[in-house]
Amino acid sequence: MFDISLLAPDLNKANSTVITFSFSDKKLSKAAKEVDGNIDNSITKSLKNSLFSGGKEQVRFINVSSNSSIDSALLVGAGDESKLTEDSFRNMGIIAGKTLSAEGIVNATLVTEKLGSFDEKEASLAFIEGLALSLYRFDYHRTNLKDADKPKFKKLFVMTGDKDLEKELPSLSALFEGVNLARDLTNHPANVVNPSYFADLAKKMKKLGIDVQVMGKKELTKLGCGLLLSVGEGSIDGGYLIVMKWNGGKKKDKYKAIVGKGVTFDTGGYSMKPADMMAFMKSDMGGAAAVFGAMHALAKRKSPVNVIGVVGAVENMVSATATRPSDVVKSYKGLTVEVNNTDAEGRLVLADAISYIIDKEKPSEVIDIATLTGAIIMALGSRYAGVFSNNDEIAKKLVSAGEEVGEPLWRMPTDPAFHKMLKSEVADLSNIGGRSAGSCTAAAFLEEFVEETPWAHIDIAGVAMSGKLWGAPNSNGLTGANGFGARLLVRYLES
Ligand code: BES
Ligand code: ZN
Ligand code: ZN
């Protein structure tokens, strides 16, 4: 990550590269005109015979040869000023970040201003967020990185007179830390991020003022979390149920719970996955990553909310002790489940985690997030996550938070018909519902354990990772983990 420092609004103090904006038809923003005046009209001159029109997401890097302290300008096209959205600023930040990287720029100064209907604070925060997202790298496991491949960008100066924006910058850095934590956790292979890694990470989060409880096999056996444990039965590591409480709100405010699927590797168990699908299953803890990322961010931002983060950490492996298809296991809640497919393991982990937290803490609502079904990828692809809910208000709030932060959700149906598909011949429930409506029956399975508690389930199987198998690279042009859900959860919980 890069540092962020403040600069008082004085263009004579700007150095290195100045970032500023233009609209369609080469129309410079107010600040861009001022910058241009400071650098001998280098911007206007460079646009004269250029195809750069200032359209949406266009960018132009301009070398300056005047004797100003500014040696280059990065002009970012904002397109039609009346059509700007929060997401457009984020996308401009992403494109600016890519260009700064390509040009090998180390420091840059963003001159903040009001753009469209967005004030300085809103516009700049979203822009810087995009910049930060695009500059993420995952290099821990490379020993042969050439200097040319190493990230250069070190420092962003924010030139602003806006006191509100100043106040928000530390919170913004805290949010990136959370998002990048989520991305790192998901990108790391499963021989690094295993269930014990999550247990240790949770304990380290105590330093942020989070109250942490980690329950291992012994306690979970005593508690009767038979579904969660059945998934980890074939592994030498785990399972754990991790509970993290952030008490930033008023004493009388009830907790909201966020629950993440933390299957650190999903072989499918005896219902084994085909080889080409399996390697991607190091990312089957993307939900847990989002929960860790959100908790990190909330605590570091000192958010005035009461939130419990819950993670079920297990590894779905095969061995002599692993669960067999058709085994019957008993849940924390008391319901028995026939495990007809050991690859439908996420719902087992979540069901115990959800009913445990409802029973112990009586949260006002539960939001779970999970790479739960391949079927959601068939339905929605790699841009939208699916959201299921028994509560219209929560669903609406989640959908609008997703739209704001550029992590869009599409509401999917809940219906008694899906519950009927989960009938078992021998137990209270089967863990699979047949070939059709795979994401909906998975959600219905979870709903059996939620009952009346206001609840939403976010299926991020299609959006947690970008890359070969998933088709398109993600919005910042990289492949790998997106950290999807961390920003969404923070925005939702803080709104
Ligand atoms: N972890 C997978 C879901 C998944 C698939 C995530 C592809 C990311 C990419 C989950 O545990 C799973 O295997 N679900 C099965 C359920 C089926 C057996 C009912 C699936 O979707 O195929
Ligand atoms: Zn599975
Ligand atoms: Zn899984």
PDB file of C-alpha atoms in Angstrom, residues 6 9 112 119-122 124 159-168:
ATOM      1  CA  LEU A   6      -2.182  16.022   3.043  1.00  0.00           C
ATOM      2  CA  PRO A   9      -4.144  23.922  -1.586  1.00  0.00           C
ATOM      3  CA  THR A 112      -9.370  17.603  -5.038  1.00  0.00           C
ATOM      4  CA  ASP A 119     -18.468  17.172  -3.266  1.00  0.00           C
ATOM      5  CA  GLU A 120     -14.702  17.069  -2.812  1.00  0.00           C
ATOM      6  CA  LYS A 121     -14.903  14.468  -0.118  1.00  0.00           C
ATOM      7  CA  GLU A 122     -17.157  11.981  -1.933  1.00  0.00           C
ATOM      8  CA  SER A 124     -11.889  12.019  -3.806  1.00  0.00           C
ATOM      9  CA  MET A 159      -4.136  18.605  -2.003  1.00  0.00           C
ATOM     10  CA  THR A 160      -7.279  19.759  -0.287  1.00  0.00           C
ATOM     11  CA  GLY A 161      -8.796  22.409   1.907  1.00  0.00           C
ATOM     12  CA  ASP A 162     -11.722  20.185   2.788  1.00  0.00           C
ATOM     13  CA  LYS A 163     -11.632  19.430   6.509  1.00  0.00           C
ATOM     14  CA  ASP A 164     -14.204  16.608   6.222  1.00  0.00           C
ATOM     15  CA  LEU A 165     -12.064  14.836   3.661  1.00  0.00           C
ATOM     16  CA  GLU A 166      -8.994  15.217   5.854  1.00  0.00           C
ATOM     17  CA  LYS A 167     -10.819  13.529   8.692  1.00  0.00           C
ATOM     18  CA  GLU A 168     -11.893  10.613   6.500  1.00  0.00           C
TER      19      GLU A 168
END
